[in-house]
CSV table of C-alpha atoms and ligand atoms in Angstrom, one decimal:
chain,number,residue,atom,x,y,z
A,1,MET,CA,48.0,98.1,172.4
A,2,GLN,CA,45.5,100.1,174.3
A,3,LYS,CA,44.3,103.2,172.9
A,4,THR,CA,44.8,106.5,174.7
A,5,THR,CA,42.4,108.7,176.3
A,6,VAL,CA,43.7,112.1,177.9
A,7,ASN,CA,42.1,112.9,180.9
A,8,SER,CA,43.5,114.5,184.2
A,9,TRP,CA,41.9,117.2,186.1
A,10,ASN,CA,43.8,117.3,189.3
A,11,GLU,CA,47.1,116.1,191.1
A,12,TRP,CA,45.6,113.2,193.1
A,13,ASP,CA,43.0,111.0,191.3
A,14,PRO,CA,44.1,107.5,190.5
A,15,LEU,CA,46.6,107.7,187.8
A,16,LYS,CA,46.4,105.2,184.8
A,17,HIS,CA,48.7,106.7,182.1
A,18,VAL,CA,51.8,109.0,182.5
A,19,ILE,CA,54.8,110.2,180.6
A,20,VAL,CA,58.1,109.7,182.4
A,21,GLY,CA,61.2,111.8,181.1
A,22,ARG,CA,64.4,110.6,179.8
A,23,ALA,CA,68.0,111.8,180.7
A,24,ASP,CA,69.5,111.2,177.2
A,25,ASP,CA,71.8,114.0,175.8
A,26,CYS,CA,70.9,116.4,178.6
A,27,HIS,CA,72.9,119.6,178.7
A,28,ILE,CA,73.8,122.2,181.1
A,29,PRO,CA,72.9,125.1,178.9
A,30,PRO,CA,75.2,128.2,178.5
A,31,ALA,CA,74.5,131.3,180.4
A,32,GLU,CA,71.2,133.1,179.6
A,33,PRO,CA,69.4,135.7,181.5
A,34,ALA,CA,66.4,133.6,183.1
A,35,LEU,CA,68.5,130.7,183.8
A,36,ASP,CA,71.3,132.6,185.4
A,37,ALA,CA,68.8,134.2,188.0
A,38,LYS,CA,67.7,130.8,188.9
A,39,VAL,CA,71.2,129.3,189.6
A,40,PRO,CA,71.8,129.9,193.3
A,41,GLU,CA,74.8,132.0,194.0
A,42,ASP,CA,76.7,129.6,196.0
A,43,SER,CA,76.0,126.8,193.4
A,44,ASP,CA,78.4,124.6,191.6
A,45,MET,CA,76.5,125.1,188.5
A,46,ARG,CA,77.6,128.8,188.2
A,47,GLY,CA,79.7,129.2,185.0
A,48,GLN,CA,79.5,125.6,183.9
A,49,TRP,CA,77.9,124.5,180.6
A,50,GLY,CA,78.0,121.5,178.1
A,51,ARG,CA,76.8,118.0,177.8
A,52,ARG,CA,76.3,116.3,181.2
A,53,PRO,CA,78.9,113.5,182.1
A,54,GLN,CA,77.9,110.4,180.4
A,55,ASP,CA,78.1,108.4,183.7
A,56,THR,CA,75.5,110.7,185.5
A,57,ILE,CA,73.2,110.4,182.1
A,58,ASP,CA,73.6,106.7,182.3
A,59,GLU,CA,72.7,106.6,186.2
A,60,ALA,CA,69.7,109.0,185.8
A,61,ASN,CA,68.2,107.0,183.0
A,62,GLU,CA,68.6,103.8,185.0
A,63,LEU,CA,66.5,105.5,187.9
A,64,LEU,CA,64.0,106.7,185.5
A,65,ASP,CA,63.6,103.2,183.7
A,66,ALA,CA,63.4,101.6,187.2
A,67,PHE,CA,60.7,104.2,188.1
A,68,ALA,CA,58.9,103.7,184.8
A,69,ALA,CA,58.9,99.8,185.6
A,70,GLN,CA,57.6,100.3,189.1
A,71,LEU,CA,54.6,102.3,187.7
A,72,THR,CA,53.9,99.7,185.0
A,73,LYS,CA,54.0,97.1,187.6
A,74,ARG,CA,51.3,98.9,189.4
A,75,GLY,CA,49.1,98.8,186.3
A,76,ILE,CA,50.0,102.4,185.1
A,77,ARG,CA,50.7,102.7,181.4
A,78,VAL,CA,54.0,104.8,181.0
A,79,ASP,CA,55.3,106.4,177.7
A,80,ARG,CA,58.6,108.0,177.2
A,81,PRO,CA,59.5,111.1,175.1
A,82,THR,CA,61.7,110.8,172.0
A,83,PRO,CA,64.8,112.9,172.9
A,84,ILE,CA,65.9,115.4,170.3
A,85,ASN,CA,69.5,116.4,169.7
A,86,HIS,CA,70.0,118.7,172.7
A,87,ALA,CA,73.6,119.6,171.5
A,88,LEU,CA,72.1,121.6,168.7
A,89,PRO,CA,71.9,125.6,169.3
A,90,ALA,CA,68.5,127.1,169.4
A,91,THR,CA,68.2,129.9,167.1
A,92,THR,CA,65.3,132.1,166.2
A,93,PRO,CA,65.1,135.7,164.7
A,94,ASP,CA,65.2,137.0,168.2
A,95,PHE,CA,67.9,135.1,170.0
A,96,HIS,CA,70.6,132.4,169.8
A,97,THR,CA,71.9,130.0,172.5
A,98,ASP,CA,74.5,127.4,171.9
A,99,SER,CA,72.8,124.4,173.3
A,100,GLN,CA,69.4,123.1,174.7
A,101,PHE,CA,68.3,121.6,177.8
A,102,GLY,CA,67.0,118.1,177.6
A,103,CYS,CA,63.9,116.1,177.9
A,104,MET,CA,63.5,116.1,181.4
A,105,PRO,CA,61.5,117.1,183.2
A,106,PRO,CA,58.2,116.8,181.2
A,107,ARG,CA,56.1,118.4,183.9
A,108,ASP,CA,57.8,121.8,183.2
A,109,VAL,CA,56.4,121.7,179.6
A,110,LEU,CA,53.2,119.9,179.4
A,111,LEU,CA,50.3,121.1,181.2
A,112,THR,CA,47.4,118.5,181.1
A,113,VAL,CA,43.8,119.9,182.0
A,114,GLY,CA,41.0,117.5,181.2
A,115,SER,CA,41.3,116.3,177.7
A,116,GLU,CA,43.9,119.0,176.7
A,117,ILE,CA,47.7,118.9,176.8
A,118,LEU,CA,48.8,122.3,176.5
A,119,GLU,CA,52.7,123.0,175.6
A,120,ALA,CA,53.8,125.9,177.8
A,121,THR,CA,55.5,129.0,176.4
A,122,MET,CA,58.5,128.3,178.6
A,123,SER,CA,60.8,131.3,179.6
A,124,TYR,CA,64.3,130.0,179.0
A,125,ARG,CA,65.8,130.1,175.4
A,126,CYS,CA,67.3,126.9,175.9
A,127,ARG,CA,63.9,125.2,176.3
A,128,TRP,CA,62.2,127.0,173.6
A,129,PHE,CA,62.3,123.9,171.4
A,130,GLU,CA,61.8,121.4,174.3
A,131,TYR,CA,58.1,120.5,173.2
A,132,LEU,CA,59.7,118.7,170.3
A,133,ASN,CA,60.9,115.7,172.6
A,134,TYR,CA,57.0,115.0,173.2
A,135,ARG,CA,55.7,115.7,169.7
A,136,PRO,CA,55.7,111.8,168.8
A,137,LEU,CA,53.6,111.0,171.9
A,138,LEU,CA,51.2,114.0,171.5
A,139,GLN,CA,50.8,113.2,167.7
A,140,GLN,CA,50.0,109.5,168.7
A,141,TYR,CA,47.5,110.8,171.3
A,142,TRP,CA,45.9,112.8,168.6
A,143,GLU,CA,45.4,110.0,166.3
A,144,GLU,CA,44.0,107.6,168.9
A,145,ASP,CA,41.8,109.9,171.0
A,146,PRO,CA,39.3,111.8,169.0
A,147,ASN,CA,38.5,114.1,172.0
A,148,PHE,CA,42.1,115.0,172.6
A,149,ARG,CA,42.9,118.7,172.2
A,150,HIS,CA,46.6,119.3,171.4
A,151,GLU,CA,47.3,123.0,172.3
A,152,ALA,CA,50.5,125.1,172.3
A,153,ALA,CA,50.8,128.4,173.8
A,154,PRO,CA,52.0,131.3,171.7
A,155,LYS,CA,55.8,130.9,171.4
A,156,PRO,CA,57.4,133.8,173.3
A,157,ARG,CA,60.2,135.9,171.5
A,158,LEU,CA,62.4,136.0,174.5
A,159,THR,CA,64.2,139.1,173.5
A,160,ASP,CA,66.3,140.9,176.3
A,161,ALA,CA,63.1,142.8,177.1
A,162,ASP,CA,61.7,139.8,178.6
A,163,TYR,CA,64.3,139.9,181.4
A,164,HIS,CA,65.0,142.6,184.1
A,165,PRO,CA,68.8,143.5,183.8
A,166,ASP,CA,69.0,143.9,187.8
A,167,TYR,CA,69.0,140.2,187.9
A,168,LEU,CA,71.8,139.6,185.6
A,169,SER,CA,74.5,139.6,188.5
A,170,ASP,CA,75.7,136.6,190.6
A,171,LYS,CA,76.2,139.0,193.5
A,172,ILE,CA,72.7,140.1,194.4
A,173,GLY,CA,72.7,138.4,197.8
A,174,THR,CA,69.7,136.3,199.4
A,175,GLU,CA,68.5,139.4,201.3
A,176,LYS,CA,68.0,141.5,198.2
A,177,ARG,CA,66.4,138.4,196.4
A,178,LEU,CA,64.0,138.0,199.3
A,179,GLN,CA,63.1,141.7,199.2
A,180,TRP,CA,62.4,141.3,195.4
A,181,ALA,CA,60.3,138.2,196.0
A,182,ALA,CA,58.3,139.9,198.5
A,183,GLU,CA,57.8,142.9,196.2
A,184,LYS,CA,56.9,140.4,193.4
A,185,PHE,CA,59.8,141.9,191.3
A,186,PHE,CA,61.2,138.9,189.3
A,187,VAL,CA,63.5,138.3,186.7
A,188,THR,CA,61.0,138.0,183.8
A,189,THR,CA,59.3,141.2,182.8
A,190,GLU,CA,55.7,141.6,181.5
A,191,GLU,CA,56.7,142.2,177.7
A,192,GLU,CA,54.9,139.1,176.8
A,193,PRO,CA,52.9,136.0,178.3
A,194,LEU,CA,55.4,133.4,179.8
A,195,PHE,CA,54.7,130.4,181.8
A,196,ASP,CA,56.1,127.0,182.5
A,197,ALA,CA,53.7,124.3,183.2
A,198,ALA,CA,55.5,123.4,186.3
A,199,ASP,CA,54.1,126.6,188.1
A,200,VAL,CA,50.5,125.4,187.5
A,201,LEU,CA,48.6,123.0,190.2
A,202,ARG,CA,45.3,121.6,189.0
A,203,PHE,CA,42.4,121.5,191.6
A,204,GLY,CA,39.5,120.5,189.1
A,205,ARG,CA,37.9,123.8,188.5
A,206,ASP,CA,40.4,125.8,189.9
A,207,LEU,CA,44.1,126.4,188.7
A,208,VAL,CA,46.6,127.5,191.0
A,209,VAL,CA,49.5,129.3,189.4
A,210,GLN,CA,52.9,130.5,191.0
A,211,HIS,CA,53.7,134.1,189.6
A,212,GLY,CA,57.7,134.1,189.8
A,213,PHE,CA,60.7,133.6,187.7
A,214,THR,CA,59.2,131.4,185.1
A,215,THR,CA,55.6,132.8,184.9
A,216,ASN,CA,54.7,136.4,184.7
A,217,LEU,CA,51.2,137.9,185.1
A,218,LYS,CA,50.6,138.0,181.4
A,219,GLY,CA,51.3,134.4,181.5
A,220,ILE,CA,48.7,133.9,184.2
A,221,GLU,CA,46.1,136.1,182.3
A,222,TRP,CA,46.8,133.9,179.0
A,223,LEU,CA,46.1,130.8,181.1
A,224,ARG,CA,42.8,132.6,182.5
A,225,ARG,CA,41.5,133.3,179.0
A,226,HIS,CA,42.6,130.0,177.6
A,227,PHE,CA,40.6,128.1,180.3
A,228,PRO,CA,37.5,130.2,180.5
A,229,ASP,CA,35.5,127.5,182.4
A,230,HIS,CA,38.4,127.6,185.3
A,231,ARG,CA,38.9,130.0,188.0
A,232,VAL,CA,42.8,130.8,187.7
A,233,HIS,CA,44.4,132.0,191.0
A,234,ALA,CA,47.8,133.6,191.1
A,235,VAL,CA,50.0,132.8,194.1
A,236,ASN,CA,53.5,133.7,195.2
A,237,PHE,CA,55.7,132.5,197.9
A,238,PRO,CA,57.8,135.3,199.3
A,239,GLY,CA,60.2,133.0,201.3
A,240,ASP,CA,61.7,131.7,198.2
A,241,PRO,CA,64.7,133.8,196.8
A,242,TYR,CA,64.6,131.5,193.7
A,243,PRO,CA,60.8,131.0,192.8
A,244,ILE,CA,60.6,128.7,190.0
A,245,HIS,CA,58.1,125.9,189.6
A,246,ILE,CA,55.5,125.4,192.5
A,247,ASP,CA,55.9,121.6,192.9
A,248,ALA,CA,58.8,121.8,195.7
A,249,THR,CA,56.6,124.4,197.4
A,250,PHE,CA,53.1,123.5,197.4
A,251,THR,CA,51.9,120.0,197.1
A,252,PRO,CA,48.3,118.9,197.2
A,253,LEU,CA,48.0,115.2,198.4
A,254,ARG,CA,44.3,114.8,198.3
A,255,PRO,CA,41.0,116.8,198.5
A,256,GLY,CA,41.5,119.0,201.7
A,257,LEU,CA,45.1,118.4,202.2
A,258,ILE,CA,48.1,120.4,201.0
A,259,LEU,CA,51.8,120.4,202.1
A,260,ASN,CA,53.6,123.7,202.1
A,261,ASN,CA,57.2,124.2,202.3
A,262,PRO,CA,57.7,125.9,205.7
A,263,GLY,CA,60.2,128.5,204.4
A,264,ARG,CA,57.9,129.3,201.4
A,265,ARG,CA,54.7,129.9,203.2
A,266,LEU,CA,51.7,130.9,201.3
A,267,PRO,CA,50.8,134.5,202.4
A,268,ASP,CA,47.5,134.9,204.4
A,269,ASP,CA,45.3,136.4,201.8
A,270,GLN,CA,46.1,133.4,199.6
A,271,ARG,CA,45.1,131.0,202.1
A,272,LYS,CA,41.6,132.1,202.2
A,273,MET,CA,40.0,130.1,199.3
A,274,PHE,CA,41.5,126.9,201.0
A,275,GLU,CA,40.7,127.7,204.7
A,276,ALA,CA,37.0,128.9,203.6
A,277,ASN,CA,36.5,125.4,201.9
A,278,GLY,CA,38.0,123.3,204.9
A,279,TRP,CA,41.3,122.5,203.2
A,280,GLU,CA,44.3,122.1,205.5
A,281,ILE,CA,47.8,123.5,204.7
A,282,LYS,CA,50.5,121.6,206.4
A,283,ASP,CA,54.2,122.2,206.8
A,284,ALA,CA,55.9,119.6,204.9
A,285,ALA,CA,58.6,117.7,206.8
A,286,GLN,CA,62.3,118.6,206.5
A,287,PRO,CA,64.3,117.3,203.7
A,288,ALA,CA,66.9,114.4,204.6
A,289,HIS,CA,69.7,116.2,202.8
A,290,ASN,CA,71.4,119.4,203.5
A,291,THR,CA,72.7,120.0,200.0
A,292,PRO,CA,71.3,118.9,196.8
A,293,PRO,CA,73.3,116.4,194.6
A,294,PRO,CA,76.1,117.8,192.2
A,295,LEU,CA,75.2,119.9,189.2
A,296,CYS,CA,71.5,120.2,190.3
A,297,TYR,CA,69.2,123.3,189.6
A,298,SER,CA,66.9,122.4,192.4
A,299,SER,CA,66.9,122.9,196.2
A,300,THR,CA,66.8,120.1,198.8
A,301,TRP,CA,63.0,120.7,198.8
A,302,LEU,CA,62.7,118.0,196.1
A,303,SER,CA,61.7,116.0,199.1
A,304,MET,CA,58.1,117.3,198.8
A,305,ASN,CA,58.0,116.9,195.0
A,306,VAL,CA,56.1,113.6,195.3
A,307,LEU,CA,53.8,111.8,192.9
A,308,VAL,CA,50.5,111.1,194.2
A,309,LEU,CA,49.1,107.8,192.5
A,310,ASP,CA,45.7,108.1,194.2
A,311,PRO,CA,44.2,109.7,197.3
A,312,LYS,CA,45.8,107.2,199.4
A,313,THR,CA,49.2,106.2,197.7
A,314,VAL,CA,52.0,108.5,197.1
A,315,CYS,CA,55.5,107.9,195.5
A,316,VAL,CA,58.3,109.5,197.8
A,317,GLU,CA,62.1,109.4,196.9
A,318,ALA,CA,63.4,106.7,199.1
A,319,SER,CA,66.2,108.6,200.9
A,320,GLU,CA,63.5,111.3,202.2
A,321,VAL,CA,62.9,109.4,205.5
A,322,TYR,CA,61.2,112.6,207.2
A,323,GLN,CA,58.8,113.2,204.1
A,324,MET,CA,58.1,109.3,204.1
A,325,GLU,CA,57.3,109.3,207.8
A,326,GLN,CA,55.0,112.5,207.4
A,327,MET,CA,53.0,110.8,204.6
A,328,ASP,CA,52.7,107.6,206.9
A,329,ARG,CA,51.5,109.7,209.7
A,330,LEU,CA,49.0,111.3,207.2
A,331,GLY,CA,47.5,108.0,206.4
A,332,LEU,CA,49.1,107.7,203.0
A,333,GLU,CA,50.7,104.3,201.7
A,334,VAL,CA,54.2,105.2,200.7
A,335,VAL,CA,55.9,103.8,197.6
A,336,PRO,CA,59.8,104.6,198.0
A,337,VAL,CA,61.3,105.3,194.8
A,338,ASN,CA,65.2,105.8,194.2
A,339,LEU,CA,65.5,109.0,192.3
A,340,ARG,CA,68.0,111.3,193.8
A,341,GLY,CA,70.7,110.2,191.3
A,342,ALA,CA,68.4,111.9,188.7
A,343,TYR,CA,67.6,115.1,190.7
A,344,ALA,CA,70.1,117.0,188.7
A,345,PHE,CA,68.4,116.5,185.4
A,346,GLY,CA,65.6,118.7,186.4
A,347,GLY,CA,63.7,117.5,189.4
A,348,GLY,CA,62.0,114.8,191.3
A,349,LEU,CA,59.0,112.5,191.1
A,350,HIS,CA,56.3,115.0,190.2
A,351,CYS,CA,58.7,116.9,187.8
A,352,CYS,CA,59.8,113.9,185.8
A,353,THR,CA,56.3,112.9,185.0
A,354,ALA,CA,53.5,114.5,183.2
A,355,ASP,CA,49.8,113.2,183.6
A,356,VAL,CA,47.9,111.5,180.7
A,357,TYR,CA,45.1,109.9,182.4
A,358,ARG,CA,43.8,110.1,185.9
A,359,GLU,CA,40.2,108.6,186.6
A,360,GLY,CA,37.8,111.1,187.5
A,361,SER,CA,36.2,114.3,186.2
A,362,CYS,CA,36.2,118.1,186.8
A,363,GLU,CA,35.1,118.8,190.4
A,364,ASP,CA,34.7,122.0,192.1
A,365,TYR,CA,36.5,122.1,195.6
A,366,PHE,CA,36.1,125.6,196.3
A,367,PRO,CA,32.3,126.2,195.8
B,401,LIG,N1,61.9,125.9,193.1
B,401,LIG,C1,62.2,124.6,193.1
B,401,LIG,C2,62.0,123.8,191.9
B,401,LIG,C3,61.6,122.6,192.2
B,401,LIG,C4,60.9,121.6,191.2
B,401,LIG,C5,63.2,124.4,194.0
B,401,LIG,O1,62.9,124.4,195.2
B,401,LIG,O2,64.4,124.0,193.5
């Protein structure tokens, strides 16, 4: 078996080794402040919790296995996590919640920067122990790659002081939510550093981090101090009433080209660094669906949650016809992947993976 080298500096260099999540034993967790703030007010998720129905777990696993096989066939090494028992409660001296979440999606928890994989703090109580699903792999990488840096951000306490009580209502309404998003008033407070790995996009020397529900300013400052050789940029998208995880909002495809969700436009002042360096920010194509699948946390914009295999090749969900057409027009070869039946488990093609190795080194794209 080939030994591991951990190395990945951006979202588009040729992918050679990746982790793909599993749906085993995934749960809809019980109510808790950060999670409730994210569930859309008209969602079928409201008030539900418990183990996800077995037929949906089986279907999602079939799709994830098939995606893993598709990647393997293209010469990409694929590793899979080892699910812990997500039915167990999560209890610390500071909080208790009656179940956990799952080992999907890995992108939320693991941030690969160069030869480092960093376990994010996370901001939901039900996801506090989620890193344990990936520990067998990270231990293996540590044994095999003498340069691998396995890091974990300080575990947060996640007491009630981490959450603004104003968000603890299911009757806030979109108008108010949009006003709060524009004011950068999010559910998480600045009590302690919080970030999810899926709020971070890697552009070589630059890390672009979404300030929103799952990542606060202290989390961004923590990343800045942790990666002193990087420039860390906070971004926010005022058009998003439920701002978590950047990868259905802002999607770099190759050096010089980014797709932006047209309803969640990057504000002008934050576009400057891209435009000054000749990067084009294009509106993403519309999703092919009007609603997310049942029991799904995410929006229909998982259409733009694509996995770039190299600067000329991109995996797009197979039913997302408009997104596939747009990729084609942009000169990318499209690899269609069936994944919609796994969306409910936490996201699309970018979400359900985490980079281990992409060819290439740390470049400065914004000199
Ligand atoms: N905020 C996102 C999550 C995507 C991974 C959404 O549009 O649902």
